[in-house]
């Protein structure tokens, strides 16, 4: 660390300081977030970029700072406007420095050389005295209320007694159906209802099966036990995208002999996706503020639908069952034919389960003539194994990223 290093550093800092000006130019290639560029691009002019020194279409720090300011105002409020108060000499909320706020907002949105300089420039224009607080820390959003209401409903349903069981949606209170409709509408708006034709593995204990396997042996049971997404007596198809996952689901840690086969839907099916929420939009996208909050809410809601069963309560699945029943019996919107959800055996992994609302009659060996949704067994995929434990220990482990 000789003088050379120090003088180079001083020179760099002086250069950075000299760039904190309204007319500092940033070119289209140095702005990495396309939504940010779209918001400033209309005033862009041809010039030399202050960061990459290339001639290109450029905008200025002034224009960029205006956009950053508007994003800051969507997510933050000044301490003085927040209603925060001093409690024993300390503010009752976490405050943020505008420089850090701008730095966070610009993260990965702009070329690294320009990142800190622009954040400093944004801060230099800010005359707020006591910093900023995150809106989420001081005000509940509409989604917070919905989340709280769902949590309360789930608790009530789990604690409820059998005699008051919610067998049909018709028996639900209007307050409850209002809440369920609200959640469904957010999910519809945010694109959680989709179409797809997944190939699904289904596994059964080997006991009592005859070979060659046919669809009706391996498909939906005639009258299923109550399960995560369905109530007792429904004939529905539970399957997994991976064979290993299907084996894990059926064996639940025990060592069993099993048979398995893969089914494909006869056509695209309309499904509700609680497996994964869509990627969050850039904060620079117009209206992204509401979308990000809605997706965060749906994320936490989805987790409640596939949370591991941590208690022995037979009522653990009731909230999920009620919500799915509501979707299925509702006539206002198209009813999903399937639900895609994360395996609760590995909540942090990628194991993917489906329930398809197809009864045993609609599990077939050959494509059917009518347009009903059928699940067709791929006979070449059928197989049997004497030990699930041996099978799972030999299976190539799926990457869990
Ligand atoms: Zn550039």
CSV table of C-alpha atoms and ligand atoms in Angstrom, one decimal:
chain,number,residue,atom,x,y,z
A,1,UNK,CA,0.0,0.0,0.0
A,2,UNK,CA,2.4,2.7,-1.1
A,3,UNK,CA,1.8,6.3,-2.1
A,4,UNK,CA,0.8,5.1,-5.5
A,5,UNK,CA,-2.2,3.3,-4.1
A,6,UNK,CA,-3.2,6.3,-2.1
A,7,UNK,CA,-2.9,8.8,-4.8
A,8,UNK,CA,-4.8,6.5,-7.2
A,9,UNK,CA,-7.5,6.2,-4.6
A,10,UNK,CA,-7.6,10.0,-4.2
A,11,UNK,CA,-7.7,10.5,-7.9
A,12,UNK,CA,-10.6,8.0,-8.1
A,13,UNK,CA,-12.5,9.7,-5.3
A,14,UNK,CA,-12.0,13.1,-6.9
A,15,UNK,CA,-13.2,11.7,-10.2
A,16,UNK,CA,-16.3,10.3,-8.5
A,17,UNK,CA,-17.0,13.6,-6.8
A,18,UNK,CA,-16.8,15.4,-10.1
A,19,UNK,CA,-19.4,13.1,-11.5
A,20,UNK,CA,-22.1,14.1,-9.0
A,21,UNK,CA,-23.6,16.6,-11.3
A,22,UNK,CA,-27.1,16.9,-12.9
A,23,UNK,CA,-25.7,16.6,-16.4
A,24,UNK,CA,-23.6,13.5,-15.9
A,25,UNK,CA,-24.4,11.3,-18.8
A,26,UNK,CA,-25.2,7.6,-18.6
A,27,UNK,CA,-25.7,5.6,-21.7
A,28,UNK,CA,-28.3,3.0,-22.5
A,29,UNK,CA,-25.7,0.1,-22.1
A,30,UNK,CA,-24.7,1.3,-18.6
A,31,UNK,CA,-28.3,1.1,-17.5
A,32,UNK,CA,-28.9,-2.6,-16.8
A,33,UNK,CA,-32.6,-2.4,-15.8
A,34,UNK,CA,-34.7,-2.1,-18.9
A,35,UNK,CA,-37.7,-0.7,-17.0
A,36,UNK,CA,-35.5,2.1,-15.6
A,37,UNK,CA,-34.3,2.9,-19.1
A,38,UNK,CA,-37.9,3.0,-20.4
A,39,UNK,CA,-38.7,5.6,-17.8
A,40,UNK,CA,-35.9,7.9,-18.7
A,41,UNK,CA,-35.4,6.9,-22.4
A,42,UNK,CA,-37.9,9.3,-23.9
A,43,UNK,CA,-35.6,12.3,-23.0
A,44,UNK,CA,-32.4,10.6,-24.1
A,45,UNK,CA,-30.0,12.3,-26.4
A,46,UNK,CA,-26.9,11.3,-28.2
A,47,UNK,CA,-23.7,11.9,-26.2
A,48,UNK,CA,-20.6,10.5,-24.5
A,49,UNK,CA,-21.3,8.3,-21.5
A,50,UNK,CA,-19.4,9.5,-18.4
A,51,UNK,CA,-18.8,5.9,-17.3
A,52,UNK,CA,-17.9,3.8,-20.3
A,53,UNK,CA,-16.8,6.8,-22.4
A,54,UNK,CA,-18.7,5.4,-25.5
A,55,UNK,CA,-20.8,7.5,-27.7
A,56,UNK,CA,-24.3,6.3,-27.4
A,57,UNK,CA,-27.9,7.3,-26.5
A,58,UNK,CA,-27.5,8.8,-23.0
A,59,UNK,CA,-29.7,10.1,-20.2
A,60,UNK,CA,-28.6,12.3,-17.3
A,61,UNK,CA,-28.2,11.9,-13.5
A,62,UNK,CA,-31.0,14.5,-13.2
A,63,UNK,CA,-33.5,12.4,-15.1
A,64,UNK,CA,-32.4,9.2,-13.3
A,65,UNK,CA,-32.6,10.8,-9.9
A,66,UNK,CA,-36.2,11.9,-10.6
A,67,UNK,CA,-37.1,8.3,-11.3
A,68,UNK,CA,-35.3,7.0,-8.2
A,69,UNK,CA,-37.1,9.7,-6.1
A,70,UNK,CA,-40.5,8.5,-7.4
A,71,UNK,CA,-39.6,4.9,-6.4
A,72,UNK,CA,-38.4,6.1,-3.0
A,73,UNK,CA,-41.8,7.8,-2.5
A,74,UNK,CA,-43.7,4.6,-3.3
A,75,UNK,CA,-41.8,2.5,-0.7
A,76,UNK,CA,-40.7,5.1,1.9
A,77,UNK,CA,-42.0,8.0,3.9
A,78,UNK,CA,-39.9,10.7,5.6
A,79,UNK,CA,-39.6,10.3,9.3
A,80,UNK,CA,-41.3,13.6,9.9
A,81,UNK,CA,-44.3,12.5,7.8
A,82,UNK,CA,-44.4,9.0,9.2
A,83,UNK,CA,-45.9,9.8,12.6
A,84,UNK,CA,-42.9,8.1,14.2
A,85,UNK,CA,-42.3,9.3,17.7
A,86,UNK,CA,-39.5,9.2,20.3
A,87,UNK,CA,-39.8,6.5,22.9
A,88,UNK,CA,-37.2,6.9,25.6
A,89,UNK,CA,-35.0,9.0,23.3
A,90,UNK,CA,-35.2,6.5,20.5
A,91,UNK,CA,-37.4,6.5,17.5
A,92,UNK,CA,-40.0,3.7,17.5
A,93,UNK,CA,-39.2,2.8,13.8
A,94,UNK,CA,-36.1,1.9,11.9
A,95,UNK,CA,-34.9,4.8,9.9
A,96,UNK,CA,-32.9,4.7,6.7
A,97,UNK,CA,-30.4,7.0,5.2
A,98,UNK,CA,-31.4,8.2,1.7
A,99,UNK,CA,-28.1,7.2,0.3
A,100,UNK,CA,-28.7,3.6,1.4
A,101,UNK,CA,-32.2,3.7,0.2
A,102,UNK,CA,-31.1,4.9,-3.3
A,103,UNK,CA,-28.3,2.3,-3.3
A,104,UNK,CA,-30.7,-0.5,-2.6
A,105,UNK,CA,-33.2,0.7,-5.2
A,106,UNK,CA,-30.4,0.9,-7.8
A,107,UNK,CA,-28.9,-2.4,-7.0
A,108,UNK,CA,-28.2,-4.3,-10.3
A,109,UNK,CA,-30.2,-1.6,-12.2
A,110,UNK,CA,-27.1,0.4,-13.2
A,111,UNK,CA,-23.5,-0.4,-14.1
A,112,UNK,CA,-21.4,-0.8,-10.9
A,113,UNK,CA,-19.1,2.2,-11.5
A,114,UNK,CA,-22.2,4.4,-11.6
A,115,UNK,CA,-24.1,2.8,-8.8
A,116,UNK,CA,-22.6,4.5,-5.8
A,117,UNK,CA,-22.0,7.9,-7.6
A,118,UNK,CA,-25.7,8.1,-8.6
A,119,UNK,CA,-26.8,7.1,-5.1
A,120,UNK,CA,-24.7,9.9,-3.7
A,121,UNK,CA,-26.1,12.3,-6.2
A,122,UNK,CA,-29.7,11.3,-5.3
A,123,UNK,CA,-28.8,11.8,-1.6
A,124,UNK,CA,-27.3,15.2,-2.3
A,125,UNK,CA,-30.7,16.4,-3.7
A,126,UNK,CA,-32.6,15.2,-0.7
A,127,UNK,CA,-33.3,17.8,2.0
A,128,UNK,CA,-35.1,15.5,4.5
A,129,UNK,CA,-33.8,16.0,8.0
A,130,UNK,CA,-34.3,12.8,9.8
A,131,UNK,CA,-34.2,10.1,7.1
A,132,UNK,CA,-36.8,7.8,5.8
A,133,UNK,CA,-38.9,4.9,7.1
A,134,UNK,CA,-40.2,2.0,5.1
A,135,UNK,CA,-44.0,2.3,4.5
A,136,UNK,CA,-44.3,-1.5,5.3
A,137,UNK,CA,-42.9,-0.7,8.8
A,138,UNK,CA,-45.6,1.8,9.7
A,139,UNK,CA,-48.7,1.1,7.7
A,140,UNK,CA,-50.5,-2.2,7.1
A,141,UNK,CA,-51.3,-2.9,3.5
A,142,UNK,CA,-54.5,-4.4,2.2
A,143,UNK,CA,-52.6,-7.6,1.9
A,144,UNK,CA,-51.5,-7.6,5.5
A,145,UNK,CA,-55.2,-7.5,6.4
A,146,UNK,CA,-56.0,-10.3,4.1
A,147,UNK,CA,-53.1,-12.3,5.4
A,148,UNK,CA,-54.2,-11.8,9.0
A,149,UNK,CA,-57.8,-12.7,8.1
A,150,UNK,CA,-56.6,-16.0,6.4
A,151,UNK,CA,-54.5,-16.8,9.4
A,152,UNK,CA,-57.5,-16.4,11.7
A,153,UNK,CA,-59.7,-18.4,9.5
A,154,UNK,CA,-57.2,-21.2,9.3
A,155,UNK,CA,-56.9,-21.3,13.0
A,156,UNK,CA,-60.6,-21.4,13.5
A,157,UNK,CA,-61.0,-24.1,10.9
A,158,UNK,CA,-58.3,-26.3,12.5
A,159,UNK,CA,-59.8,-25.7,15.9
A,160,UNK,CA,-63.4,-26.3,14.7
A,161,UNK,CA,-65.3,-29.4,15.6
A,162,UNK,CA,-66.4,-32.1,13.3
A,163,UNK,CA,-70.1,-31.3,13.6
A,164,UNK,CA,-69.6,-27.9,12.2
A,165,UNK,CA,-67.5,-29.2,9.4
A,166,UNK,CA,-67.6,-27.3,6.2
A,167,UNK,CA,-68.7,-29.9,3.8
A,168,UNK,CA,-69.9,-27.5,1.1
A,169,UNK,CA,-69.1,-23.9,0.2
A,170,UNK,CA,-72.8,-23.1,0.7
A,171,UNK,CA,-72.4,-23.4,4.4
A,172,UNK,CA,-69.6,-20.9,4.7
A,173,UNK,CA,-70.4,-17.5,6.1
A,174,UNK,CA,-70.5,-14.6,3.7
A,175,UNK,CA,-67.5,-13.1,5.5
A,176,UNK,CA,-65.5,-16.2,4.8
A,177,UNK,CA,-66.5,-16.5,1.2
A,178,UNK,CA,-65.7,-12.8,0.8
A,179,UNK,CA,-62.2,-13.5,2.1
A,180,UNK,CA,-61.7,-16.5,-0.1
A,181,UNK,CA,-63.0,-14.6,-3.2
A,182,UNK,CA,-60.5,-11.8,-2.4
A,183,UNK,CA,-57.6,-14.2,-2.3
A,184,UNK,CA,-58.7,-15.9,-5.5
A,185,UNK,CA,-59.1,-12.6,-7.3
A,186,UNK,CA,-55.5,-11.5,-6.3
A,187,UNK,CA,-54.3,-14.9,-7.6
A,188,UNK,CA,-56.2,-14.5,-10.8
A,189,UNK,CA,-54.9,-11.0,-11.4
A,190,UNK,CA,-51.3,-12.0,-10.7
A,191,UNK,CA,-51.4,-14.9,-13.1
A,192,UNK,CA,-51.5,-17.9,-10.8
A,193,UNK,CA,-54.1,-19.6,-12.9
A,194,UNK,CA,-52.5,-21.1,-16.0
A,195,UNK,CA,-52.7,-23.9,-18.5
A,196,UNK,CA,-50.2,-26.8,-18.9
A,197,UNK,CA,-50.0,-30.5,-19.7
A,198,UNK,CA,-47.7,-32.0,-17.1
A,199,UNK,CA,-46.6,-35.7,-17.2
A,200,UNK,CA,-47.2,-37.0,-13.8
A,201,UNK,CA,-45.8,-40.1,-12.0
A,202,UNK,CA,-48.1,-42.0,-9.7
A,203,UNK,CA,-46.9,-44.7,-7.3
A,204,UNK,CA,-48.8,-47.4,-5.4
A,205,UNK,CA,-47.8,-50.0,-2.9
A,206,UNK,CA,-47.1,-53.2,-4.9
A,207,UNK,CA,-49.5,-55.2,-2.8
A,208,UNK,CA,-52.5,-56.6,-4.5
A,209,UNK,CA,-51.6,-55.3,-8.0
A,210,UNK,CA,-51.6,-57.5,-11.1
A,211,UNK,CA,-49.4,-57.0,-14.1
A,212,UNK,CA,-49.3,-55.7,-16.7
A,213,UNK,CA,-50.5,-52.6,-14.9
A,214,UNK,CA,-53.5,-50.8,-16.2
A,215,UNK,CA,-54.6,-47.2,-15.7
A,216,UNK,CA,-57.5,-48.0,-13.3
A,217,UNK,CA,-55.2,-49.9,-10.9
A,218,UNK,CA,-52.6,-47.1,-10.8
A,219,UNK,CA,-54.8,-44.1,-11.3
A,220,UNK,CA,-57.2,-42.2,-8.9
A,221,UNK,CA,-58.5,-44.4,-6.1
A,222,UNK,CA,-62.3,-44.9,-6.4
A,223,UNK,CA,-62.9,-43.0,-3.1
A,224,UNK,CA,-59.8,-41.3,-1.7
A,225,UNK,CA,-59.0,-40.6,1.9
A,226,UNK,CA,-58.9,-37.0,3.0
A,227,UNK,CA,-55.7,-35.4,1.8
A,228,UNK,CA,-54.0,-32.0,1.5
A,229,UNK,CA,-56.2,-30.6,-1.1
A,230,UNK,CA,-59.2,-32.8,-1.1
A,231,UNK,CA,-61.8,-34.1,1.4
A,232,UNK,CA,-62.6,-37.7,2.1
A,233,UNK,CA,-64.4,-39.7,-0.5
A,234,UNK,CA,-63.3,-37.6,-3.5
A,235,UNK,CA,-61.8,-39.6,-6.4
A,236,UNK,CA,-58.9,-37.5,-7.5
A,237,UNK,CA,-55.4,-38.0,-8.9
A,238,UNK,CA,-52.4,-37.1,-6.8
A,239,UNK,CA,-49.1,-37.3,-8.8
A,240,UNK,CA,-45.6,-35.9,-8.9
A,241,UNK,CA,-43.4,-34.6,-11.7
A,242,UNK,CA,-40.5,-36.8,-10.7
A,243,UNK,CA,-40.7,-40.5,-10.0
A,244,UNK,CA,-38.5,-40.2,-6.9
A,245,UNK,CA,-40.9,-37.6,-5.4
A,246,UNK,CA,-43.8,-39.9,-6.1
A,247,UNK,CA,-42.0,-42.8,-4.3
A,248,UNK,CA,-41.2,-40.5,-1.3
A,249,UNK,CA,-44.8,-39.4,-1.1
A,250,UNK,CA,-46.1,-43.0,-1.1
A,251,UNK,CA,-43.5,-44.5,1.2
A,252,UNK,CA,-43.3,-41.6,3.7
A,253,UNK,CA,-40.0,-42.9,5.1
A,254,UNK,CA,-41.1,-46.6,5.2
A,255,UNK,CA,-39.6,-49.4,3.1
A,256,UNK,CA,-42.3,-50.7,0.7
A,257,UNK,CA,-42.5,-52.6,-2.5
A,258,UNK,CA,-44.2,-50.4,-5.1
A,259,UNK,CA,-45.4,-50.0,-8.7
A,260,UNK,CA,-45.3,-46.8,-10.6
A,261,UNK,CA,-46.3,-45.3,-14.0
A,262,UNK,CA,-46.5,-42.0,-15.7
A,263,UNK,CA,-49.7,-40.4,-16.9
A,264,UNK,CA,-50.2,-37.6,-19.4
A,265,UNK,CA,-53.3,-35.4,-19.7
A,266,UNK,CA,-55.5,-35.8,-22.8
A,267,UNK,CA,-55.4,-32.0,-23.3
A,268,UNK,CA,-54.0,-28.9,-21.6
A,269,UNK,CA,-55.5,-28.5,-18.2
A,270,UNK,CA,-56.4,-25.3,-16.4
A,271,UNK,CA,-54.7,-25.2,-13.0
A,272,UNK,CA,-54.0,-23.1,-9.9
A,273,UNK,CA,-50.4,-22.7,-9.2
A,274,UNK,CA,-49.3,-22.6,-5.6
A,275,UNK,CA,-45.9,-24.1,-6.5
A,276,UNK,CA,-44.2,-20.9,-7.3
A,277,UNK,CA,-45.2,-17.3,-7.7
A,278,UNK,CA,-44.0,-15.4,-10.8
A,279,UNK,CA,-40.7,-13.5,-10.7
A,280,UNK,CA,-41.0,-10.1,-9.1
A,281,UNK,CA,-41.0,-7.2,-11.5
A,282,UNK,CA,-38.4,-4.4,-11.4
A,283,UNK,CA,-39.2,-1.7,-8.9
A,284,UNK,CA,-38.9,0.7,-11.8
A,285,UNK,CA,-41.8,-0.9,-13.6
A,286,UNK,CA,-44.9,1.3,-13.4
A,287,UNK,CA,-47.4,-0.3,-10.9
A,288,UNK,CA,-44.7,-2.7,-9.7
A,289,UNK,CA,-45.3,-1.6,-6.1
A,290,UNK,CA,-48.7,-3.2,-5.9
A,291,UNK,CA,-47.6,-6.2,-7.9
A,292,UNK,CA,-44.6,-6.9,-5.7
A,293,UNK,CA,-46.8,-6.7,-2.5
A,294,UNK,CA,-49.5,-8.9,-4.1
A,295,UNK,CA,-46.9,-11.5,-5.1
A,296,UNK,CA,-45.3,-11.5,-1.6
A,297,UNK,CA,-48.7,-12.0,-0.1
A,298,UNK,CA,-49.5,-14.9,-2.5
A,299,UNK,CA,-46.1,-16.4,-1.7
A,300,UNK,CA,-46.9,-16.5,2.0
A,301,UNK,CA,-50.5,-17.8,1.3
A,302,UNK,CA,-49.1,-20.6,-1.0
A,303,UNK,CA,-46.7,-21.6,1.8
A,304,UNK,CA,-49.7,-22.1,4.1
A,305,UNK,CA,-51.3,-24.4,1.6
A,306,UNK,CA,-48.2,-26.7,1.4
A,307,UNK,CA,-46.8,-26.4,4.9
A,308,UNK,CA,-45.6,-29.6,6.4
A,309,UNK,CA,-47.9,-31.3,8.7
A,310,UNK,CA,-46.3,-30.7,12.1
A,311,UNK,CA,-49.1,-31.9,14.3
A,312,UNK,CA,-51.1,-35.1,14.4
A,313,UNK,CA,-54.3,-33.2,14.0
A,314,UNK,CA,-56.5,-34.8,11.4
A,315,UNK,CA,-57.8,-31.2,10.7
A,316,UNK,CA,-54.4,-29.9,9.6
A,317,UNK,CA,-55.4,-29.8,5.9
A,318,UNK,CA,-58.9,-28.3,6.5
A,319,UNK,CA,-57.9,-24.7,5.5
A,320,UNK,CA,-56.4,-25.9,2.2
A,321,UNK,CA,-59.3,-28.1,1.6
A,322,UNK,CA,-61.8,-25.3,2.2
A,323,UNK,CA,-60.0,-23.0,-0.1
A,324,UNK,CA,-59.7,-25.5,-2.9
A,325,UNK,CA,-63.4,-26.5,-2.5
A,326,UNK,CA,-64.3,-22.9,-2.8
A,327,UNK,CA,-62.4,-22.6,-6.1
A,328,UNK,CA,-63.9,-25.8,-7.4
A,329,UNK,CA,-67.5,-25.1,-6.4
A,330,UNK,CA,-67.5,-21.5,-7.4
A,331,UNK,CA,-69.4,-20.5,-10.5
A,332,UNK,CA,-68.2,-16.9,-10.9
A,333,UNK,CA,-64.8,-17.9,-12.4
A,334,UNK,CA,-63.5,-20.9,-14.4
A,335,UNK,CA,-62.8,-23.8,-12.0
A,336,UNK,CA,-59.3,-25.1,-11.9
A,337,UNK,CA,-58.9,-28.7,-13.0
A,338,UNK,CA,-55.7,-29.2,-11.1
A,339,UNK,CA,-53.5,-27.7,-8.4
A,340,UNK,CA,-49.7,-27.6,-8.7
A,341,UNK,CA,-48.0,-27.5,-5.3
A,342,UNK,CA,-44.7,-28.0,-3.5
A,343,UNK,CA,-44.0,-31.3,-1.8
A,344,UNK,CA,-44.2,-30.7,2.0
A,345,UNK,CA,-41.6,-33.4,2.5
A,346,UNK,CA,-39.0,-31.0,1.2
A,347,UNK,CA,-40.4,-27.5,1.5
A,348,UNK,CA,-37.1,-25.9,0.4
A,349,UNK,CA,-36.6,-28.2,-2.5
A,350,UNK,CA,-38.1,-28.4,-6.0
A,351,UNK,CA,-40.2,-31.5,-5.6
A,352,UNK,CA,-43.4,-30.8,-7.5
A,353,UNK,CA,-46.8,-32.4,-6.7
A,354,UNK,CA,-50.1,-32.1,-8.5
A,355,UNK,CA,-53.6,-33.0,-7.7
A,356,UNK,CA,-55.7,-33.4,-10.9
A,357,UNK,CA,-59.5,-33.5,-10.4
A,358,UNK,CA,-59.9,-36.6,-12.5
A,359,UNK,CA,-61.7,-39.6,-11.1
A,360,UNK,CA,-60.9,-43.2,-11.6
A,361,UNK,CA,-63.2,-43.5,-14.6
A,362,UNK,CA,-61.1,-40.9,-16.4
A,363,UNK,CA,-57.8,-42.6,-15.8
A,364,UNK,CA,-57.4,-44.5,-19.1
A,365,UNK,CA,-55.0,-46.7,-21.1
A,366,UNK,CA,-55.8,-45.2,-24.5
A,367,UNK,CA,-57.0,-41.7,-25.5
A,368,UNK,CA,-60.8,-41.4,-25.1
A,369,UNK,CA,-63.2,-40.3,-27.7
A,370,UNK,CA,-64.9,-37.5,-25.8
A,371,UNK,CA,-63.4,-34.1,-24.8
A,372,UNK,CA,-63.4,-34.7,-21.1
A,373,UNK,CA,-60.1,-34.3,-19.4
A,374,UNK,CA,-58.5,-37.8,-19.1
A,375,UNK,CA,-55.2,-39.0,-17.7
A,376,UNK,CA,-53.6,-41.5,-20.0
A,377,UNK,CA,-51.2,-44.1,-18.7
A,378,UNK,CA,-47.9,-44.4,-20.6
A,379,UNK,CA,-47.7,-48.2,-20.5
A,380,UNK,CA,-44.0,-48.1,-21.4
A,381,UNK,CA,-43.3,-46.2,-18.2
A,382,UNK,CA,-44.8,-48.7,-15.8
A,383,UNK,CA,-42.4,-50.5,-13.4
A,384,UNK,CA,-42.2,-52.3,-10.1
A,385,UNK,CA,-39.6,-52.3,-7.4
A,386,UNK,CA,-39.2,-54.5,-4.4
A,387,UNK,CA,-37.8,-51.8,-2.1
A,388,UNK,CA,-38.5,-48.1,-2.0
A,389,UNK,CA,-35.5,-47.5,0.3
A,390,UNK,CA,-33.1,-49.2,-2.2
A,391,UNK,CA,-34.8,-47.4,-5.1
A,392,UNK,CA,-34.4,-44.0,-3.4
A,393,UNK,CA,-30.8,-44.6,-2.3
A,394,UNK,CA,-29.8,-45.5,-5.9
A,395,UNK,CA,-31.7,-42.7,-7.6
A,396,UNK,CA,-29.6,-39.9,-8.8
A,397,UNK,CA,-30.3,-37.1,-6.3
A,398,UNK,CA,-32.2,-34.2,-7.8
A,399,UNK,CA,-30.5,-30.9,-7.5
A,400,UNK,CA,-32.2,-28.8,-4.9
A,401,UNK,CA,-31.5,-25.2,-5.8
B,1,LIG,ZN1,-22.1,3.8,-20.8
